[in-house]
Short mmCIF file of C-alpha atoms in Angstrom, two decimals:
data_model
loop_
_atom_site.label_atom_id
_atom_site.label_comp_id
_atom_site.label_asym_id
_atom_site.label_seq_id
_atom_site.Cartn_x
_atom_site.Cartn_y
_atom_site.Cartn_z
CA UNK A 1 -18.63 0.63 65.44
CA UNK A 2 -18.69 -0.89 69.07
CA UNK A 3 -14.77 -1.31 68.70
CA UNK A 4 -14.03 2.52 68.20
CA UNK A 5 -13.57 4.77 71.35
CA UNK A 6 -16.59 6.24 72.89
CA UNK A 7 -17.05 10.16 73.57
CA UNK A 8 -19.46 12.80 73.30
CA UNK A 9 -21.18 14.06 70.28
CA UNK A 10 -23.80 16.08 69.26
CA UNK A 11 -26.41 17.02 66.42
CA UNK A 12 -28.73 19.97 65.72
CA UNK A 13 -31.37 19.58 63.53
CA UNK A 14 -34.62 21.30 62.13
CA UNK A 15 -37.52 19.73 60.37
CA UNK A 16 -40.99 20.69 59.23
CA UNK A 17 -43.69 20.38 56.46
CA UNK A 18 -45.96 22.77 54.43
CA UNK A 19 -49.27 21.45 53.52
CA UNK A 20 -49.41 21.08 49.65
CA UNK A 21 -53.08 19.13 49.44
CA UNK A 22 -54.87 17.79 52.25
CA UNK A 23 -58.41 16.93 50.50
CA UNK A 24 -60.25 19.93 52.51
CA UNK A 25 -59.05 19.08 55.85
CA UNK A 26 -57.11 22.71 55.85
CA UNK A 27 -59.99 24.83 54.81
CA UNK A 28 -62.44 22.84 56.75
CA UNK A 29 -60.31 23.55 59.88
CA UNK A 30 -60.03 27.11 58.95
CA UNK A 31 -64.04 27.37 58.32
CA UNK A 32 -64.27 25.49 61.89
CA UNK A 33 -61.93 28.26 63.66
CA UNK A 34 -64.06 31.31 62.08
CA UNK A 35 -67.55 29.78 63.12
CA UNK A 36 -65.91 29.47 66.78
CA UNK A 37 -65.09 33.07 66.59
CA UNK A 38 -68.33 34.22 65.10
CA UNK A 39 -70.34 32.03 67.82
CA UNK A 40 -68.35 33.89 70.41
CA UNK A 41 -69.25 37.35 68.99
CA UNK A 42 -72.68 36.41 69.36
CA UNK A 43 -72.71 35.50 72.79
CA UNK A 44 -71.50 38.82 73.51
CA UNK A 45 -74.46 40.25 71.71
CA UNK A 46 -76.68 38.01 73.86
CA UNK A 47 -74.89 39.32 77.12
CA UNK A 48 -75.28 43.22 76.16
CA UNK A 49 -79.13 42.46 75.34
CA UNK A 50 -79.53 40.56 78.70
CA UNK A 51 -77.72 43.62 80.48
CA UNK A 52 -79.79 46.57 78.51
CA UNK A 53 -82.74 44.60 79.83
CA UNK A 54 -81.80 44.19 83.29
CA UNK A 55 -80.86 47.85 83.72
CA UNK A 56 -84.18 48.74 82.01
CA UNK A 57 -86.18 46.77 84.46
CA UNK A 58 -84.21 47.93 87.54
CA UNK A 59 -84.75 51.82 86.18
CA UNK A 60 -88.59 50.91 85.81
CA UNK A 61 -88.64 49.32 89.13
CA UNK A 62 -87.01 52.27 90.65
CA UNK A 63 -89.23 54.99 88.88
CA UNK A 64 -92.34 52.80 89.75
CA UNK A 65 -91.26 52.87 93.62
CA UNK A 66 -90.93 56.60 93.57
CA UNK A 67 -94.52 57.19 92.26
CA UNK A 68 -95.78 54.88 94.41
CA UNK A 69 -94.47 56.62 97.60
CA UNK A 70 -95.80 60.04 96.04
CA UNK A 71 -99.28 58.49 95.91
CA UNK A 72 -98.76 56.90 99.14
CA UNK A 73 -97.75 60.29 100.58
CA UNK A 74 -100.70 62.13 99.00
CA UNK A 75 -103.39 59.47 100.25
CA UNK A 76 -101.68 59.48 103.81
CA UNK A 77 -101.60 63.40 104.43
CA UNK A 78 -105.34 63.33 102.95
CA UNK A 79 -106.39 61.08 105.34
CA UNK A 80 -104.50 62.47 108.43
CA UNK A 81 -105.98 65.81 107.61
CA UNK A 82 -109.48 64.49 107.45
CA UNK A 83 -108.78 62.63 110.88
CA UNK A 84 -107.57 65.70 112.55
CA UNK A 85 -110.46 67.82 111.57
CA UNK A 86 -112.62 64.92 112.74
CA UNK A 87 -111.24 64.86 116.10
CA UNK A 88 -111.71 68.60 116.68
CA UNK A 89 -115.31 68.21 115.81
CA UNK A 90 -115.36 65.08 118.34
CA UNK A 91 -113.87 67.16 120.78
CA UNK A 92 -116.33 69.98 120.21
CA UNK A 93 -119.20 67.38 120.74
CA UNK A 94 -120.37 67.77 117.16
CA UNK A 95 -123.68 65.93 117.01
CA UNK A 96 -123.19 65.20 113.28
CA UNK A 97 -119.87 63.20 113.83
CA UNK A 98 -119.72 59.61 115.67
CA UNK A 99 -116.76 57.94 117.50
CA UNK A 100 -116.95 55.32 114.71
CA UNK A 101 -116.24 57.88 111.88
CA UNK A 102 -113.11 58.41 113.64
CA UNK A 103 -112.34 54.58 113.80
CA UNK A 104 -113.10 54.29 109.89
CA UNK A 105 -110.84 57.31 108.93
CA UNK A 106 -107.92 56.14 110.94
CA UNK A 107 -108.55 52.12 109.90
CA UNK A 108 -106.97 52.87 106.52
CA UNK A 109 -103.67 54.40 108.05
CA UNK A 110 -101.94 51.12 109.06
CA UNK A 111 -102.30 49.53 105.41
CA UNK A 112 -101.17 52.78 103.94
CA UNK A 113 -97.79 52.74 106.27
CA UNK A 114 -97.19 49.07 105.31
CA UNK A 115 -97.68 49.92 101.61
CA UNK A 116 -95.09 52.79 102.20
CA UNK A 117 -92.58 49.95 103.35
CA UNK A 118 -92.99 47.99 100.51
CA UNK A 119 -92.63 50.95 98.20
CA UNK A 120 -89.50 51.87 100.08
CA UNK A 121 -88.20 48.14 99.79
CA UNK A 122 -88.53 48.01 96.17
CA UNK A 123 -87.05 51.34 95.70
CA UNK A 124 -83.91 50.37 97.63
CA UNK A 125 -83.63 46.81 95.80
CA UNK A 126 -84.15 48.56 92.30
CA UNK A 127 -81.67 51.29 92.67
CA UNK A 128 -79.00 48.95 94.06
CA UNK A 129 -79.71 46.46 90.96
CA UNK A 130 -79.43 49.81 88.84
CA UNK A 131 -75.85 51.22 90.26
CA UNK A 132 -74.34 48.12 90.23
CA UNK A 133 -75.63 47.17 86.63
CA UNK A 134 -74.81 50.61 85.07
CA UNK A 135 -71.69 51.27 86.98
CA UNK A 136 -73.00 54.45 88.06
CA UNK A 137 -73.38 55.32 91.87
CA UNK A 138 -75.60 56.97 93.16
CA UNK A 139 -78.16 56.03 90.46
CA UNK A 140 -79.91 59.32 89.58
CA UNK A 141 -83.84 58.81 88.39
CA UNK A 142 -85.31 61.86 86.82
CA UNK A 143 -88.28 63.28 88.79
CA UNK A 144 -90.66 62.35 86.06
CA UNK A 145 -94.06 60.74 86.25
CA UNK A 146 -93.99 56.87 84.89
CA UNK A 147 -95.20 57.15 81.47
CA UNK A 148 -95.78 54.36 78.92
CA UNK A 149 -93.01 54.54 76.05
CA UNK A 150 -94.28 54.67 72.45
CA UNK A 151 -93.45 51.76 70.59
CA UNK A 152 -93.51 50.44 67.06
CA UNK A 153 -97.15 48.37 66.82
CA UNK A 154 -96.46 45.17 64.58
CA UNK A 155 -98.38 41.75 64.64
CA UNK A 156 -97.09 38.58 66.43
CA UNK A 157 -96.13 36.97 63.15
CA UNK A 158 -93.73 39.59 62.43
CA UNK A 159 -92.25 39.61 65.75
CA UNK A 160 -91.59 35.98 65.78
CA UNK A 161 -90.12 36.24 62.12
CA UNK A 162 -87.92 39.04 63.60
CA UNK A 163 -86.94 36.77 66.28
CA UNK A 164 -85.79 33.93 64.21
CA UNK A 165 -83.70 36.03 61.72
CA UNK A 166 -81.97 38.20 64.38
CA UNK A 167 -81.71 36.36 67.78
CA UNK A 168 -78.07 35.91 69.00
CA UNK A 169 -78.81 32.35 69.73
CA UNK A 170 -80.05 31.42 66.47
CA UNK A 171 -77.00 32.69 65.00
CA UNK A 172 -74.76 31.00 67.47
CA UNK A 173 -76.56 27.58 66.18
CA UNK A 174 -76.14 28.45 62.74
CA UNK A 175 -72.08 28.90 63.58
CA UNK A 176 -72.22 25.77 65.45
CA UNK A 177 -74.00 23.75 62.37
CA UNK A 178 -71.14 25.36 60.24
CA UNK A 179 -68.45 24.25 62.48
CA UNK A 180 -70.03 20.59 62.55
CA UNK A 181 -70.17 20.47 58.66
CA UNK A 182 -66.47 21.34 58.83
CA UNK A 183 -65.70 18.69 61.23
CA UNK A 184 -67.53 16.05 58.88
CA UNK A 185 -65.50 17.37 56.38
CA UNK A 186 -62.27 16.97 58.42
CA UNK A 187 -63.18 13.38 59.37
CA UNK A 188 -63.84 12.22 55.52
CA UNK A 189 -60.67 13.44 54.42
CA UNK A 190 -59.02 10.93 56.93
CA UNK A 191 -59.47 8.16 54.53
CA UNK A 192 -57.06 9.97 51.85
CA UNK A 193 -53.42 11.14 52.74
CA UNK A 194 -52.13 14.66 52.99
CA UNK A 195 -49.33 15.96 50.59
CA UNK A 196 -47.00 17.76 52.50
CA UNK A 197 -43.55 19.66 51.32
CA UNK A 198 -41.27 18.29 53.85
CA UNK A 199 -37.99 19.90 54.55
CA UNK A 200 -35.17 19.10 56.65
CA UNK A 201 -31.75 20.55 57.97
CA UNK A 202 -29.38 19.03 60.15
CA UNK A 203 -25.66 19.49 61.63
CA UNK A 204 -23.86 16.96 63.49
CA UNK A 205 -20.27 16.54 64.96
CA UNK A 206 -18.47 13.88 67.13
CA UNK A 207 -15.39 14.83 67.81
CA UNK A 208 -14.33 11.67 68.93
CA UNK A 209 -14.74 10.09 65.13
CA UNK A 210 -12.65 10.80 62.41
CA UNK A 211 -14.68 13.21 59.60
CA UNK A 212 -14.83 11.12 56.71
CA UNK A 213 -15.12 12.95 53.32
CA UNK A 214 -15.46 10.33 50.82
CA UNK A 215 -18.91 11.28 49.12
CA UNK A 216 -19.69 7.41 49.01
CA UNK A 217 -19.31 6.97 52.77
CA UNK A 218 -22.21 7.66 55.10
CA UNK A 219 -20.58 9.32 58.06
CA UNK A 220 -23.16 9.60 61.25
CA UNK A 221 -21.17 11.24 63.45
CA UNK A 222 -19.83 14.22 61.41
CA UNK A 223 -22.73 15.37 59.08
CA UNK A 224 -23.98 18.48 57.64
CA UNK A 225 -26.75 18.52 54.72
CA UNK A 226 -30.51 19.64 53.77
CA UNK A 227 -33.14 17.81 52.41
CA UNK A 228 -36.61 18.64 50.58
CA UNK A 229 -39.26 16.33 49.06
CA UNK A 230 -42.96 15.54 48.56
CA UNK A 231 -44.17 12.93 51.10
CA UNK A 232 -47.81 11.53 51.68
CA UNK A 233 -48.90 11.18 55.52
CA UNK A 234 -51.42 8.62 55.53
CA UNK A 235 -53.32 7.28 58.57
CA UNK A 236 -54.44 3.77 57.41
CA UNK A 237 -56.95 3.74 60.46
CA UNK A 238 -59.82 3.28 58.02
CA UNK A 239 -62.09 1.55 61.00
CA UNK A 240 -61.72 4.52 63.66
CA UNK A 241 -62.00 7.04 60.84
CA UNK A 242 -65.60 5.49 59.70
CA UNK A 243 -66.57 5.51 63.60
CA UNK A 244 -65.41 9.12 63.55
CA UNK A 245 -67.34 9.87 60.47
CA UNK A 246 -70.45 8.37 61.86
CA UNK A 247 -69.97 10.42 65.20
CA UNK A 248 -69.84 13.60 63.07
CA UNK A 249 -72.79 12.94 61.35
CA UNK A 250 -74.43 12.05 64.72
CA UNK A 251 -73.66 15.60 66.01
CA UNK A 252 -74.84 17.21 63.11
CA UNK A 253 -78.34 15.49 63.66
CA UNK A 254 -78.40 16.31 67.21
CA UNK A 255 -77.60 20.11 66.46
CA UNK A 256 -80.69 20.00 63.85
CA UNK A 257 -82.84 18.83 66.65
CA UNK A 258 -81.45 21.73 68.89
CA UNK A 259 -81.94 24.09 66.55
CA UNK A 260 -85.46 22.94 65.67
CA UNK A 261 -86.07 22.85 69.49
CA UNK A 262 -84.43 26.32 69.88
CA UNK A 263 -86.90 27.78 67.28
CA UNK A 264 -89.96 26.33 68.82
CA UNK A 265 -88.92 27.68 72.07
CA UNK A 266 -88.27 31.36 70.70
CA UNK A 267 -91.62 31.25 69.25
CA UNK A 268 -93.25 30.30 72.56
CA UNK A 269 -91.24 32.83 74.51
CA UNK A 270 -91.96 35.96 71.83
CA UNK A 271 -95.98 34.52 71.88
CA UNK A 272 -95.78 34.78 75.64
CA UNK A 273 -93.90 38.33 75.92
CA UNK A 274 -96.47 39.53 73.07
CA UNK A 275 -99.73 38.30 75.01
CA UNK A 276 -98.09 40.16 78.36
CA UNK A 277 -97.84 43.26 76.43
CA UNK A 278 -101.30 43.08 75.01
CA UNK A 279 -102.42 42.18 78.72
CA UNK A 280 -100.70 45.17 80.14
CA UNK A 281 -101.86 47.69 77.45
CA UNK A 282 -105.65 46.50 78.05
CA UNK A 283 -105.17 46.81 81.75
CA UNK A 284 -103.15 50.15 81.51
CA UNK A 285 -105.95 51.55 79.44
CA UNK A 286 -108.64 50.36 81.97
CA UNK A 287 -106.85 51.55 84.78
CA UNK A 288 -106.24 54.80 83.21
CA UNK A 289 -110.19 55.34 82.69
CA UNK A 290 -110.80 53.90 86.48
CA UNK A 291 -108.22 56.48 87.76
CA UNK A 292 -109.91 59.43 86.01
CA UNK A 293 -113.19 58.30 87.33
CA UNK A 294 -112.27 57.64 90.70
CA UNK A 295 -110.41 61.04 90.74
CA UNK A 296 -113.65 63.21 90.15
CA UNK A 297 -115.01 60.76 93.05
CA UNK A 298 -112.17 61.61 95.55
CA UNK A 299 -111.99 65.54 94.79
CA UNK A 300 -115.83 65.69 94.74
CA UNK A 301 -115.89 63.51 98.40
CA UNK A 302 -113.09 65.68 99.76
CA UNK A 303 -115.06 68.59 99.02
CA UNK A 304 -118.26 67.13 100.25
CA UNK A 305 -116.48 65.89 103.69
CA UNK A 306 -115.28 69.51 104.09
CA UNK A 307 -118.64 71.07 104.11
CA UNK A 308 -120.02 68.03 105.80
CA UNK A 309 -122.46 66.74 102.85
CA UNK A 310 -120.42 63.44 103.11
CA UNK A 311 -119.80 61.03 105.33
CA UNK A 312 -116.67 59.05 106.77
CA UNK A 313 -117.47 56.15 104.89
CA UNK A 314 -118.22 57.85 101.44
CA UNK A 315 -114.75 59.68 102.02
CA UNK A 316 -112.75 56.52 102.99
CA UNK A 317 -114.32 54.65 100.01
CA UNK A 318 -113.63 57.25 97.62
CA UNK A 319 -109.89 57.39 98.60
CA UNK A 320 -109.39 53.54 98.53
CA UNK A 321 -110.88 53.65 95.06
CA UNK A 322 -109.15 56.43 94.00
CA UNK A 323 -105.55 55.20 95.15
CA UNK A 324 -106.28 51.59 94.30
CA UNK A 325 -107.04 52.71 90.50
CA UNK A 326 -104.27 55.08 90.64
CA UNK A 327 -101.75 52.20 92.04
CA UNK A 328 -102.90 49.55 89.35
CA UNK A 329 -102.47 51.97 86.73
CA UNK A 330 -98.89 52.54 87.78
CA UNK A 331 -97.98 49.15 87.87
CA UNK A 332 -99.68 48.28 84.36
CA UNK A 333 -97.51 51.05 83.20
CA UNK A 334 -94.19 49.37 84.57
CA UNK A 335 -95.44 46.18 83.19
CA UNK A 336 -96.12 47.36 79.66
CA UNK A 337 -92.82 48.89 79.42
CA UNK A 338 -90.93 45.86 80.86
CA UNK A 339 -93.21 43.64 78.15
CA UNK A 340 -91.63 46.02 75.44
CA UNK A 341 -88.14 45.59 76.81
CA UNK A 342 -88.71 42.12 77.18
CA UNK A 343 -89.91 41.82 73.27
CA UNK A 344 -86.81 43.89 72.08
CA UNK A 345 -84.74 41.42 73.95
CA UNK A 346 -86.45 38.52 72.54
CA UNK A 347 -86.46 39.75 69.09
CA UNK A 348 -83.11 41.55 69.11
CA UNK A 349 -84.93 44.43 67.10
CA UNK A 350 -85.48 48.08 68.51
CA UNK A 351 -89.26 48.62 68.80
CA UNK A 352 -88.74 51.95 70.68
CA UNK A 353 -86.06 54.82 69.81
CA UNK A 354 -83.08 55.65 71.69
CA UNK A 355 -84.74 58.53 72.66
CA UNK A 356 -88.05 57.08 73.39
CA UNK A 357 -86.70 55.23 76.48
CA UNK A 358 -86.20 58.84 77.96
CA UNK A 359 -88.88 60.77 79.76
CA UNK A 360 -90.21 63.66 77.81
CA UNK A 361 -90.09 67.37 78.78
CA UNK A 362 -88.71 66.35 82.04
CA UNK A 363 -84.79 67.41 83.26
CA UNK A 364 -82.59 65.26 84.42
#
């Protein structure tokens, strides 16, 4: 009472509740949490697939640059040898050679030096990327010729089916749909109360007030007790609950549209990669045949130039044809391997065995 003497007092209390029945809120919340963990795990798989593809791209880029450098060195040495011999014949006033032959042989040297510079730039950038992505420095690439990897050959429709069944993005969307469905259950359950087992214990002491022991008098200043009971927590905001239910339904419809869009995007991506693979495969076969044919021409022209039966023009034409076909075959091989790596990433299904990505019969 106001008339009593005022003084310090204190109370210590603890209270809580254990949900007994929540009309689906608890189970739906747990389902949403599990869906969030699942989505995070698939994001990890997605990141790993992207890193693997980037490592393979850097690896094949490094290998391609080394093969191009070896090819350029061979072509440059062949030309320089022919130029040196022609200079000797010119200085000896050989009537079978002309000054124009000398210019014709030396003219391709500058483009060759330029191509060598491009190959060196490709090696530097690809090797740096390989070291950063793999964490291995220096990145050592085996001294092996660039060859096409052997992969499983299946139809485009099978690749698309694999992608739709295995892509981490698809599983993430499925997990998101599960979370949205659980959220809708929670929002709908807002119309109903939560049945809770409530527990409370408190202890109060006020030294300035007499501790009354009469059980029929409530002493708020000096008190000790514990309570338990069933309670119903009910939010009577039915208008707000209705709006939240509508918003949850709209989120589900939006996710359905995004899922459909993602599936169409995956189909387009896989189709583009598949066609890129087929294109690289056709070009690889064509340039492989061209390389073999122009190699014979190159060898024949070189031998003919040695004995004087082939002109400088014919030698230059043979060199340009052979090394052009060889460089295009190397680039088609790298593109073919990258297309397979890209298709593996797009479908999330291995197309090449683990050993198939390693050079065959080549010491590292």
